[in-house]
Tab-separated table of C-alpha atoms in Angstrom:
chain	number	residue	atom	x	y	z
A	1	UNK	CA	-0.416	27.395	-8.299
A	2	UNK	CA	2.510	25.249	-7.841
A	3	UNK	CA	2.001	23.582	-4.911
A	4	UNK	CA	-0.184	22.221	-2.569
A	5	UNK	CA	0.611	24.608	0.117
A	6	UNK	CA	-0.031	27.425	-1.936
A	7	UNK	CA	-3.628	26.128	-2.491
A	8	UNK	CA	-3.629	25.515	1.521
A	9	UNK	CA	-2.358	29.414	1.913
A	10	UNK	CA	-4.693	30.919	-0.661
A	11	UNK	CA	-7.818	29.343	0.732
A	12	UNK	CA	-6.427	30.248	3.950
A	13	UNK	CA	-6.830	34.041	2.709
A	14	UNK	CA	-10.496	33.757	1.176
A	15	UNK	CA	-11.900	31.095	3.795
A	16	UNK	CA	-9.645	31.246	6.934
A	17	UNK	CA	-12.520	30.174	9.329
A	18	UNK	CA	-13.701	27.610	6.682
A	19	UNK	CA	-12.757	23.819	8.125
A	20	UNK	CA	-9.588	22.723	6.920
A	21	UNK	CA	-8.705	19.523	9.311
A	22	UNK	CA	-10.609	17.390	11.709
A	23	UNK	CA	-8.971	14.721	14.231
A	24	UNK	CA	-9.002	13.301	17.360
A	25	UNK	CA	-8.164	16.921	19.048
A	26	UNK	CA	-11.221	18.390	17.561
A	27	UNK	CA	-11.291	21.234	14.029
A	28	UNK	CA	-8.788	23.101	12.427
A	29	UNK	CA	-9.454	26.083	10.620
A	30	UNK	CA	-7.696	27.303	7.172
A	31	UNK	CA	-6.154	29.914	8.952
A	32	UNK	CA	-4.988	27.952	11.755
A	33	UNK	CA	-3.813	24.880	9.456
A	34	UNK	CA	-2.087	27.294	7.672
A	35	UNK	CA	-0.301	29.192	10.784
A	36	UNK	CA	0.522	25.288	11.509
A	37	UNK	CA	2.518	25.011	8.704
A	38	UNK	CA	4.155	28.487	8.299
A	39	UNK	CA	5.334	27.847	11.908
A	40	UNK	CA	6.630	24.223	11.456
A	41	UNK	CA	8.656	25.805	8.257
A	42	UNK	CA	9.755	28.046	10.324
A	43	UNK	CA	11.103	25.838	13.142
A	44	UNK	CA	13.055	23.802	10.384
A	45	UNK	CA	14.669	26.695	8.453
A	46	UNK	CA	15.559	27.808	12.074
A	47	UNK	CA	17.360	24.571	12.237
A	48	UNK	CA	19.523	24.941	9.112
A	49	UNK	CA	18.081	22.648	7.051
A	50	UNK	CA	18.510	23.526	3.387
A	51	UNK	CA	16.599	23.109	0.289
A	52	UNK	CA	16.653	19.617	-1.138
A	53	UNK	CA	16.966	18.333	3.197
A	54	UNK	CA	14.818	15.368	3.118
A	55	UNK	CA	12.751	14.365	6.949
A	56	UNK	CA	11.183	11.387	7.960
A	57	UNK	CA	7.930	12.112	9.456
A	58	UNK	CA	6.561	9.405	11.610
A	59	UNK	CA	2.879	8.825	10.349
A	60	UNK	CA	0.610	9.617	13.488
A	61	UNK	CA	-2.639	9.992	11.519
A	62	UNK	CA	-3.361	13.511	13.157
A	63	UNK	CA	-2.981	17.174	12.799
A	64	UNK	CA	0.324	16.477	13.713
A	65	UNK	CA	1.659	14.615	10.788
A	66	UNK	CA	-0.372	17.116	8.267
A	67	UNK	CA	1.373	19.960	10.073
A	68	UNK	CA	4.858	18.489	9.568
A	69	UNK	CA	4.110	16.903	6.105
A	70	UNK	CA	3.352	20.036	4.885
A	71	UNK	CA	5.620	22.302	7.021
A	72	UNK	CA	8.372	20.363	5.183
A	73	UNK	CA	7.364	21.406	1.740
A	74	UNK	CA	6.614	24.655	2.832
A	75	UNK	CA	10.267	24.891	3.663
A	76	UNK	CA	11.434	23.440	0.639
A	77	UNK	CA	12.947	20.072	1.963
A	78	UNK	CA	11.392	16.707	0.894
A	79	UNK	CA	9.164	14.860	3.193
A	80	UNK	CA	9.577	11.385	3.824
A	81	UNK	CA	6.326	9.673	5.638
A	82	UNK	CA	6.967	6.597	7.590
A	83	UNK	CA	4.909	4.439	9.317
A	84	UNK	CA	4.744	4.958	12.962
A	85	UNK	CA	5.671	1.862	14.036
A	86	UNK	CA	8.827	1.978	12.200
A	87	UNK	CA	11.676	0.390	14.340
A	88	UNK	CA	14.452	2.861	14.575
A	89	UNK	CA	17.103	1.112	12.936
A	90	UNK	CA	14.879	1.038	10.189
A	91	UNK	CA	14.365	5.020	10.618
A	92	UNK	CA	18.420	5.343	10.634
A	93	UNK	CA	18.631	3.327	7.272
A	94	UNK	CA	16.189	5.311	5.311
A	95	UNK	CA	17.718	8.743	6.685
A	96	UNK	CA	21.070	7.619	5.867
A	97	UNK	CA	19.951	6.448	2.071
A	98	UNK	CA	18.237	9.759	2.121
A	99	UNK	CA	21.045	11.809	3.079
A	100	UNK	CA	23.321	10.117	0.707
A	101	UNK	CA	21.357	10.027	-2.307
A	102	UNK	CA	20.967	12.476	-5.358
A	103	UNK	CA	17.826	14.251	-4.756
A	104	UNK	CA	16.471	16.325	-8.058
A	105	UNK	CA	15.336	19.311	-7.593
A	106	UNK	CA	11.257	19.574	-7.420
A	107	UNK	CA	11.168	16.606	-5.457
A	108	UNK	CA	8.185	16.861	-2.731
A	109	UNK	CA	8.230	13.114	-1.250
A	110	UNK	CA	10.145	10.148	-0.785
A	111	UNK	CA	7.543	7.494	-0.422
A	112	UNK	CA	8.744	4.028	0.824
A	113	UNK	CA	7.017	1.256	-0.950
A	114	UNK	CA	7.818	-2.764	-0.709
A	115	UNK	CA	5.343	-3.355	-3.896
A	116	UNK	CA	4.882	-7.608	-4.437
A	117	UNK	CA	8.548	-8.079	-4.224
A	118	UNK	CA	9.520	-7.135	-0.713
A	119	UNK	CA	12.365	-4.687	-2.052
A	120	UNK	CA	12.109	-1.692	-0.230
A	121	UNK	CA	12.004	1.089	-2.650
A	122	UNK	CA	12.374	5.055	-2.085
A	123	UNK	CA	10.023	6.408	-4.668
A	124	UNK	CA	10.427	10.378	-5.569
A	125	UNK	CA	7.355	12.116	-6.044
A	126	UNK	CA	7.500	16.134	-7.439
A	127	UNK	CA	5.238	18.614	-6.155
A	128	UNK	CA	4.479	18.974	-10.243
A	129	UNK	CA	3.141	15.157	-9.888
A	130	UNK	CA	1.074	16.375	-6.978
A	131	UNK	CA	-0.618	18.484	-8.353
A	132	UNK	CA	-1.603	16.466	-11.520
A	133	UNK	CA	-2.497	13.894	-8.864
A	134	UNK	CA	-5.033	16.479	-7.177
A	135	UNK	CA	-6.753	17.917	-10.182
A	136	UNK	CA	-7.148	14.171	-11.745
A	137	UNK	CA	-8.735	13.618	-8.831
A	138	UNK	CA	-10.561	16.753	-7.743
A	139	UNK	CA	-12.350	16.395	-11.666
A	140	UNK	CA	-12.609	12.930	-12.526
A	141	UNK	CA	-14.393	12.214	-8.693
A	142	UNK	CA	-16.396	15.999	-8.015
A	143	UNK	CA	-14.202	17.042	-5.148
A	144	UNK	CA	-15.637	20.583	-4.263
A	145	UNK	CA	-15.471	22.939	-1.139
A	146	UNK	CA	-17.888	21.256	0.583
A	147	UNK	CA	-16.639	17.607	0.009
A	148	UNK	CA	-16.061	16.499	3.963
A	149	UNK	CA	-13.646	13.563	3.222
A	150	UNK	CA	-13.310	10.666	5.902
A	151	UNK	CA	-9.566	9.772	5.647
A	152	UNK	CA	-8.861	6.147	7.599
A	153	UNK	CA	-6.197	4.773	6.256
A	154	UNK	CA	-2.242	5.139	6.707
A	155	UNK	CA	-1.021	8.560	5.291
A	156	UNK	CA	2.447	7.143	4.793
A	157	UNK	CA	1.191	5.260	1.633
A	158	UNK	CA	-0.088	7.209	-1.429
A	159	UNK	CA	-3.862	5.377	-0.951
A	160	UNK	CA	-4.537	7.914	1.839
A	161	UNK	CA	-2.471	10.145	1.514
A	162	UNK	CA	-3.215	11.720	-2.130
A	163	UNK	CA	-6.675	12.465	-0.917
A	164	UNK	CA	-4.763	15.411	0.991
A	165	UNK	CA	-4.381	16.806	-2.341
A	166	UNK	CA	-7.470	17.415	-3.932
A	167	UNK	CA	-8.991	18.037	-0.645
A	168	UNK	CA	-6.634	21.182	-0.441
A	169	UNK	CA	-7.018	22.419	-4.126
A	170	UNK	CA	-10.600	22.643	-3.627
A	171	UNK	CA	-10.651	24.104	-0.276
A	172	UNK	CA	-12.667	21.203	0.874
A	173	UNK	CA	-12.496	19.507	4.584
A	174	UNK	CA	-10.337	16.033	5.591
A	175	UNK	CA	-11.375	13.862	8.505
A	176	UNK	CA	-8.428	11.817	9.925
A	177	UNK	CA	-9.581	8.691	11.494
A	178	UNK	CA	-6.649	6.762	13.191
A	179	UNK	CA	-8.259	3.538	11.021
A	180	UNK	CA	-11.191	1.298	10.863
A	181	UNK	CA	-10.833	-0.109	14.619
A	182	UNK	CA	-13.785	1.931	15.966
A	183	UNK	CA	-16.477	1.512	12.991
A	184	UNK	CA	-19.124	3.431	14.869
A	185	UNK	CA	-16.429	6.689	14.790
A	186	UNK	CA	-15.952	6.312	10.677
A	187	UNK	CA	-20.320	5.959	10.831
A	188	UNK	CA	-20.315	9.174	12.433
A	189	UNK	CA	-17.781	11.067	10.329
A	190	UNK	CA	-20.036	9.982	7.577
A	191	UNK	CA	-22.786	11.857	8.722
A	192	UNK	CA	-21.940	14.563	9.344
A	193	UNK	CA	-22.988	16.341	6.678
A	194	UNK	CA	-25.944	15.265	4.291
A	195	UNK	CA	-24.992	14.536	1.044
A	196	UNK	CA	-21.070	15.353	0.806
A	197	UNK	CA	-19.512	13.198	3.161
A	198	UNK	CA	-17.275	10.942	0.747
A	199	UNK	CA	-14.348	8.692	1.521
A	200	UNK	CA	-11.375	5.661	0.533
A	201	UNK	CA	-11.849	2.575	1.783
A	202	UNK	CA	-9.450	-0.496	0.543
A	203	UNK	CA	-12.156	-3.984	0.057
A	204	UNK	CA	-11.032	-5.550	3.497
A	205	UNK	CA	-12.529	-2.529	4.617
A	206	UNK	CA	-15.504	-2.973	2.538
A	207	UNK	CA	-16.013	-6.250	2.862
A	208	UNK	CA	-15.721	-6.119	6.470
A	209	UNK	CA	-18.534	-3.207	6.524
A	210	UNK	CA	-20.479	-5.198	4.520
A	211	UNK	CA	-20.484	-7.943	6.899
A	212	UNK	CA	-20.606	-6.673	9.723
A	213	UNK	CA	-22.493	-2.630	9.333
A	214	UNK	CA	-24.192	-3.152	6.135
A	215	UNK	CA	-27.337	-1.410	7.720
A	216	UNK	CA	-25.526	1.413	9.206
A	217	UNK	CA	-24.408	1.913	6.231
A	218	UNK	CA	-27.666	1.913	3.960
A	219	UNK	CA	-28.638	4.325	6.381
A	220	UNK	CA	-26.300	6.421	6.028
A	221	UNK	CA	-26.995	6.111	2.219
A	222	UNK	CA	-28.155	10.386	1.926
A	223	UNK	CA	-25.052	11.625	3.455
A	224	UNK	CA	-22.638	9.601	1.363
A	225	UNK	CA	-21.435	11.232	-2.078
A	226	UNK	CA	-18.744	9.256	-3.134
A	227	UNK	CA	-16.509	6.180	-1.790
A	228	UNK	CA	-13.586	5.493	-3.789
A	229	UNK	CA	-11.741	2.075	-3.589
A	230	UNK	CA	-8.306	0.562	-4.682
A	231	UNK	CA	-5.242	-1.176	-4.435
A	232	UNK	CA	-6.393	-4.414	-4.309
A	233	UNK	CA	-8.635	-6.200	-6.773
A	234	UNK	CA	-12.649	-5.406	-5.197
A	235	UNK	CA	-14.570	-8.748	-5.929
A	236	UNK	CA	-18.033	-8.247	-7.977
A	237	UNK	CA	-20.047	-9.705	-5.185
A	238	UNK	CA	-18.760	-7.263	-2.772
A	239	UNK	CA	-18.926	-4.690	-5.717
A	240	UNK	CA	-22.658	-5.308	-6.212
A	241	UNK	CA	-23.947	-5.607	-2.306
A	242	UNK	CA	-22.424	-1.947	-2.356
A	243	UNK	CA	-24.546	-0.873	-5.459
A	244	UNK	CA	-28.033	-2.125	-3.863
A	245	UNK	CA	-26.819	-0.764	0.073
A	246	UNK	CA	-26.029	2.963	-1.815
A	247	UNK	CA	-27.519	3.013	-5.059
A	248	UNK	CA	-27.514	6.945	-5.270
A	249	UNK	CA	-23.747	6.983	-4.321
A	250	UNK	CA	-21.241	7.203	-6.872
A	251	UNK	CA	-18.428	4.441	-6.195
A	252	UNK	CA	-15.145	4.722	-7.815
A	253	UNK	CA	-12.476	2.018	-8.461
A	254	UNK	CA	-9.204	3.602	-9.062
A	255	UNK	CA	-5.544	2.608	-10.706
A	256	UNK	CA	-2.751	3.980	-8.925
A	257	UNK	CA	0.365	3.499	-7.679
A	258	UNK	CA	3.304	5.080	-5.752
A	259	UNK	CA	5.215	5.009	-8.712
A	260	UNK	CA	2.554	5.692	-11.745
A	261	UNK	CA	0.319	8.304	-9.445
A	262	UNK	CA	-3.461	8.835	-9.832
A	263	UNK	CA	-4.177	7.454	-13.495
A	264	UNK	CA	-7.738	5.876	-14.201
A	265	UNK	CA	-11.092	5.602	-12.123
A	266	UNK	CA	-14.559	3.922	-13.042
A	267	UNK	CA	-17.872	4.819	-11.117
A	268	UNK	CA	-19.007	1.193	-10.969
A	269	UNK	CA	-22.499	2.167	-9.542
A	270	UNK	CA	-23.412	3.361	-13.308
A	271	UNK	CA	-25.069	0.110	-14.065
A	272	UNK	CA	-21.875	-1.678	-14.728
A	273	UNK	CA	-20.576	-3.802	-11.517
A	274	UNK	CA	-17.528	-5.022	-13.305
A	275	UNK	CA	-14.533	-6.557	-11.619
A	276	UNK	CA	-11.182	-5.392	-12.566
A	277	UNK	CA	-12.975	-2.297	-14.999
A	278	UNK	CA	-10.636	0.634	-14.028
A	279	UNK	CA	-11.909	2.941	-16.318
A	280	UNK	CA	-10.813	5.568	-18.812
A	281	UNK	CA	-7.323	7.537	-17.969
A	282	UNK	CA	-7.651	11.209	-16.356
A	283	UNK	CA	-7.130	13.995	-18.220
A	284	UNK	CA	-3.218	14.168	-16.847
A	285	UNK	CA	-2.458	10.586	-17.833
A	286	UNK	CA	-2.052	8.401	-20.806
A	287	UNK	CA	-2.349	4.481	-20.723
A	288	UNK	CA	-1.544	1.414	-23.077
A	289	UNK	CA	-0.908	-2.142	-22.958
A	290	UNK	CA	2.720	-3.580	-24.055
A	291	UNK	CA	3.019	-6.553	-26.528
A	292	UNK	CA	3.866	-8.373	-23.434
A	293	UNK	CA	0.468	-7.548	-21.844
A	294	UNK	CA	1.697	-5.183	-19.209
A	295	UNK	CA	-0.136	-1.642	-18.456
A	296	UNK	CA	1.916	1.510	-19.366
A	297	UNK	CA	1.074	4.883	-17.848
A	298	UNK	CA	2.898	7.790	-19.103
A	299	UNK	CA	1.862	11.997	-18.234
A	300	UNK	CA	2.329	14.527	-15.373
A	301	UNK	CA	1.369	12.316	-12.126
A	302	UNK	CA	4.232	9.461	-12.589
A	303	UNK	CA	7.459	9.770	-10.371
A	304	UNK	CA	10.531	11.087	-10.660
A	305	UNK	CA	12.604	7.635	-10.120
A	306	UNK	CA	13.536	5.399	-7.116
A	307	UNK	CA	15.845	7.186	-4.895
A	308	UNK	CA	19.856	6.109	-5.025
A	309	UNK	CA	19.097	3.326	-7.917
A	310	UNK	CA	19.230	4.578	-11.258
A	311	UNK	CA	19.451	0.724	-12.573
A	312	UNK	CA	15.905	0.235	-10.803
A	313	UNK	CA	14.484	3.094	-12.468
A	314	UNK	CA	15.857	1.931	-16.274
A	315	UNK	CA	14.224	-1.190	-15.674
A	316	UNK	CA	10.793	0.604	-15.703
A	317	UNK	CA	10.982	3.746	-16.903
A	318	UNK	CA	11.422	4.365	-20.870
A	319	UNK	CA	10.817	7.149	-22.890
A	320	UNK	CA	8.060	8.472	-20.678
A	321	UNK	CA	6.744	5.832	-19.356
A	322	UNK	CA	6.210	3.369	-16.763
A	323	UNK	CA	5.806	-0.474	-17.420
A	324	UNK	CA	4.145	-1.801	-14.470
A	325	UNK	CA	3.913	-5.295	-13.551
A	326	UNK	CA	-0.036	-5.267	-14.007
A	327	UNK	CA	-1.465	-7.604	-17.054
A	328	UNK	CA	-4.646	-6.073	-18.629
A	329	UNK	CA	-6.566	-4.643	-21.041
A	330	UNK	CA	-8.261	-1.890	-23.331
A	331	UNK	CA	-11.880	-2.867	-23.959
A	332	UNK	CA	-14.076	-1.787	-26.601
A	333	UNK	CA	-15.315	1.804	-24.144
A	334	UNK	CA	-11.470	2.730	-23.978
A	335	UNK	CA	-11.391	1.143	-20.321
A	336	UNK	CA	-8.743	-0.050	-18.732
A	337	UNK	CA	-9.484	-4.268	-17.620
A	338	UNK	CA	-6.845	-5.674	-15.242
A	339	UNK	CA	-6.150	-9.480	-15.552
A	340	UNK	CA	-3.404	-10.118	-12.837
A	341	UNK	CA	0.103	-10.027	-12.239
A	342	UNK	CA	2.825	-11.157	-14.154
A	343	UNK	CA	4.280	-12.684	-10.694
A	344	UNK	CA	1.306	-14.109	-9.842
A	345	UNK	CA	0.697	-16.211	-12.214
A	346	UNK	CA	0.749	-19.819	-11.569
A	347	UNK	CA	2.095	-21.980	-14.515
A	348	UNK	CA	0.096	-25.795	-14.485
A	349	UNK	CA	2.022	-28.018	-17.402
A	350	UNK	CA	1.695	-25.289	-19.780
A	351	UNK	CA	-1.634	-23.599	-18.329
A	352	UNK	CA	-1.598	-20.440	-17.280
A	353	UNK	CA	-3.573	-19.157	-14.677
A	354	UNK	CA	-4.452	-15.696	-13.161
A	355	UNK	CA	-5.424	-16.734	-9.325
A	356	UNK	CA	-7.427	-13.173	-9.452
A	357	UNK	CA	-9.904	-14.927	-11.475
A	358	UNK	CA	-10.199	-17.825	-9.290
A	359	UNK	CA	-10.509	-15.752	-6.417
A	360	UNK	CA	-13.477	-13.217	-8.163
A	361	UNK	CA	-15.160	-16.966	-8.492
A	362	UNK	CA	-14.678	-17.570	-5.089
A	363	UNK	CA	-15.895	-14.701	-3.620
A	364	UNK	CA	-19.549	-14.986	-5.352
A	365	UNK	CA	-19.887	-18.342	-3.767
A	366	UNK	CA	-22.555	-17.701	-0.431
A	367	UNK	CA	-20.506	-17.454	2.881
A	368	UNK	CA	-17.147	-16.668	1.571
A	369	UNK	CA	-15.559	-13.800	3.728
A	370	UNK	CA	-11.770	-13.615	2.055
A	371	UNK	CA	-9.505	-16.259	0.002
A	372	UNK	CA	-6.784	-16.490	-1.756
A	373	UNK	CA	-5.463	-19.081	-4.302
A	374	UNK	CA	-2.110	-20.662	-4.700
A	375	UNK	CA	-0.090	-22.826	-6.562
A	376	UNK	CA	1.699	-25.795	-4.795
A	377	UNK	CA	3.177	-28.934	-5.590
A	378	UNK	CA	1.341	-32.146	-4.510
A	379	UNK	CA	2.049	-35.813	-3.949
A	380	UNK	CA	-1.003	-36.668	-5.515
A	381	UNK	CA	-1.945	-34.167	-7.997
A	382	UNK	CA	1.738	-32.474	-8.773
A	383	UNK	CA	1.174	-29.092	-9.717
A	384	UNK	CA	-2.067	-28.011	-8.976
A	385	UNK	CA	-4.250	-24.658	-7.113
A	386	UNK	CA	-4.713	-24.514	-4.058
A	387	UNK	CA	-7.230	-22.233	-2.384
A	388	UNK	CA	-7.271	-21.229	0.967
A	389	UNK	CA	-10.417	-19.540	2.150
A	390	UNK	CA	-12.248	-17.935	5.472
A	391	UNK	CA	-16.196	-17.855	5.736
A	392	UNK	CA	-18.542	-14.968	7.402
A	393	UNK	CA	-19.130	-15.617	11.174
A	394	UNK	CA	-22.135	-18.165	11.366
A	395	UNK	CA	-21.841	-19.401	7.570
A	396	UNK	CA	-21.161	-23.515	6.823
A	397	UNK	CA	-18.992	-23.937	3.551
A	398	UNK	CA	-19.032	-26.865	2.393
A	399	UNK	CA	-16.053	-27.619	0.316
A	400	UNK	CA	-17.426	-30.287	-2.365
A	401	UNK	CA	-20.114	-27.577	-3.230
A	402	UNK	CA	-17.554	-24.867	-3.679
A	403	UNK	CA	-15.675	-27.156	-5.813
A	404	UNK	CA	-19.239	-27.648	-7.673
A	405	UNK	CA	-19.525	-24.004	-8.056
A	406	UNK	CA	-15.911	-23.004	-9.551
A	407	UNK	CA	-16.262	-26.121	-11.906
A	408	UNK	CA	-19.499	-24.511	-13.329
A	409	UNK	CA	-17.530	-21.055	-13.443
A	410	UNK	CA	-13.926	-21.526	-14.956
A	411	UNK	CA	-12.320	-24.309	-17.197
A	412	UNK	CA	-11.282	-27.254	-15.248
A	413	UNK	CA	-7.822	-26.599	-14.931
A	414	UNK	CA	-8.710	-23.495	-12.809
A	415	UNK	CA	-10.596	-25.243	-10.843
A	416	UNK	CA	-8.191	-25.967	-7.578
A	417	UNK	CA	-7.697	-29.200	-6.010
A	418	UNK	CA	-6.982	-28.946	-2.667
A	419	UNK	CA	-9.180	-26.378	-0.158
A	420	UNK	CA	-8.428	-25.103	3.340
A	421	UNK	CA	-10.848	-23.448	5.326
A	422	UNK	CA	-8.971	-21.085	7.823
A	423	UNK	CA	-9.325	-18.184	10.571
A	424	UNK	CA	-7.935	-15.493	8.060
A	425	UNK	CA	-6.356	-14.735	5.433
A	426	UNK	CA	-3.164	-12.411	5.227
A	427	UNK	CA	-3.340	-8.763	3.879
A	428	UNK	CA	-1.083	-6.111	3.444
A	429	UNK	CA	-1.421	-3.080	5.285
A	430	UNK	CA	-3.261	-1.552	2.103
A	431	UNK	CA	-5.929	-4.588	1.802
A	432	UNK	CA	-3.750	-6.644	-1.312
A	433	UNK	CA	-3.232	-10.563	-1.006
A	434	UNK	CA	-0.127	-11.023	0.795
A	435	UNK	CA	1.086	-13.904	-1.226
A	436	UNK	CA	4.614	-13.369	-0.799
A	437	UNK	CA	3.899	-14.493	2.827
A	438	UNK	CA	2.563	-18.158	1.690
A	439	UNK	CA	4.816	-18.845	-0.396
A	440	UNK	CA	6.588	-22.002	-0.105
């Protein structure tokens, strides 16, 4: 098969009344999710739209969205999620870059990404790197027919939505949550079923379950099979407290992008807690690390380019491959170790530091609910860390002791000077640091 939608039509044919779709509005069938999207083709062809048409699709975490999402490819045209929020002057400028730009042939989805540099960027996905994506993941994780997946997150991003995919190919069952607001609804899509319920979380969301349903969720320790986590760095305290609360579970931390696709995972419940360990690459992908440090992913799942900027594209595609702007590693089991960013890293007279490890420090201090660490320029010290951080409701954090700790931890000029307790700190949508927003 070629596409997802002819997975979703050929399961349709040997299970129709086998669940394909769960919402708010109650269960889809295969047969009726697949009537869905024959009809919403349909409707669009009736419309004169053309092969190659690309439509936004508003992101309304339903039946709805799936419908249109895949009613889109089923007519040929590109889909192009959006957030649902999306301001409408916004919509108009990414239908008129859309309209105007040289789409190739092949091209499923135009995923809108603003990545660490706050560029928006229109990144074109093939159904051929969809369905690389789906049977990385379907085989590296265990997806099988009766894998009821708990989707919560935004299925205009690739973090939610590529769990469509595998779900599909195996003729499995999605639940679409509208997010994380209502924890005791994502408890009881859990358990639903004993022993295949499995699902992505990003670590706010962990680390706010942790706090704050940790014994819900050892409960519901039978019924879970797998939870996979990503796009932000997952500290090793959090990564542990998950381990003892599920120790049967496996739990998968994942490298992927918009622009690289589904590449590496690592069960970290295997006896190996280890921060940044992203595991070995998927049978669809290739990885290696430039002289400059950088991770390179190269095989079927990477994109086809950023929409209307070739230049763009150059600058990180070559000869197969994507440079990405992640610093790691290869260690001695073939896994992939991230280290940072290369625009993260804060320069001290010389010194280089990754704030990712002063943050993984952070987080296995006693009370510590989020932080981040930047670099500023002080009237006292000059150029010097400084770490912002936000304790767990009813914890005291003493700031000398914390100091104490990260001095025992990391060489002293990683060791920040100047500390802030405060309510928050600021995330992206998909969980990651929003550093961009502190800066200076």
């Amino acid at each position: 098969m070629t596409s997802i939608e002819e997975c979703l039509f050929a399961h349709a044919e040997t299970t129709p009344d086998k669940p394909a779709l769960i919402d708010h509005e109650g269960t889809l069938s295969y047969r009726q999710l697949a009537g869905a999207v024959r009809t919403e083709a349909q409707r669009l062809k009736s419309q004169g739209l053309c092969e190659g048409d690309a439509i936004l699709i508003r992101d309304t975490r339903d039946r709805h969205f799936v419908t249109a999402y895949l009613g889109a490819h089923a007519a040929s045209c590109v889909s192009v999620p959006i957030e649902d929020g999306t301001p409408e002057a916004t919509e108009e400028e990414l239908r008129a870059l859309c309209s105007h730009a040289d789409i190739p042939p092949g091209t499923a989805d135009v995923l809108f990404t603003t990545g660490t540099t706050g560029q928006r960027k229109g990144v074109m996905v093939s159904h051929r790197a969809i369905m690389a994506d789906a049977s990385n993941l379907m085989e590296a994780q265990g997806f099988r027919e009766d894998t009821i997946f708990v989707v919560n997150g935004p299925l205009s991003h690739i973090g939610s939505l590529s769990k469509l995919y595998p779900v599909l190919l195996a003729g499995a069952t999605v639940v679409i949550l509208p997010g994380m607001t209502d924890m005791g609804a994502f408890f009881d899509a859990l358990s639903s079923d004993r022993r295949r319920a499995a699902t992505f979380l990003v670590p706010a969301s962990i680390r706010m379950l942790l706090q704050f349903g940790s014994a819900r969720l050892a409960a519901l320790a039978p019924c879970i099979d797998f939870i996979e986590t990503g796009a932000a760095p997952l500290s090793g305290a959090d990564m542990e407290a998950l381990c003892r609360l599920l120790p049967e579970t496996r739990l998968y931390n994942t490298y992927a992008s918009t622009e690289t696709g589904i590449i590496a995972t690592f069960n970290f419940n295997e006896g190996e807690p280890l921060p940044g360990c992203l595991g070995q690459p998927m049978s669809r992908s290739q990885l290696r690390i430039t002289d400059e440090g950088h991770v390179a992913c190269a095989g079927e799942t990477l994109m086809t380019g950023y929409i209307g900027d070739e230049k763009l594209t150059r600058e990180v595609m070559h000869d197969g491959w994507i440079v990405t702007s992640d610093l790691g590693r290869i260690d001695e089991k073939g896994r992939l170790r991230l280290e940072g960013r290369a625009g993260d890293t804060i320069n001290l007279g010389g010194y280089k530091v990754a704030p990712t490890e002063v943050e993984e420090a952070v987080m296995d201090f006693e009370g510590i609910a989020d932080c981040i660490c930047l670099g500023i320029d002080s009237p006292i010290f000059g150029r010097c860390l400084r770490l912002l951080y936000s304790v767990k409701n009813g914890s005291h954090t003493d700031s000398r002791a914390l100091a104490r700790h990260l001095a025992s931890r990391l060489a002293p000029y990683k060791v920040p000077r100047v500390y802030e307790q405060v309510d928050s700190i600021r995330r992206t949508f998909n969980g990651k640091l929003d550093r961009k927003s502190y800066e200076q």
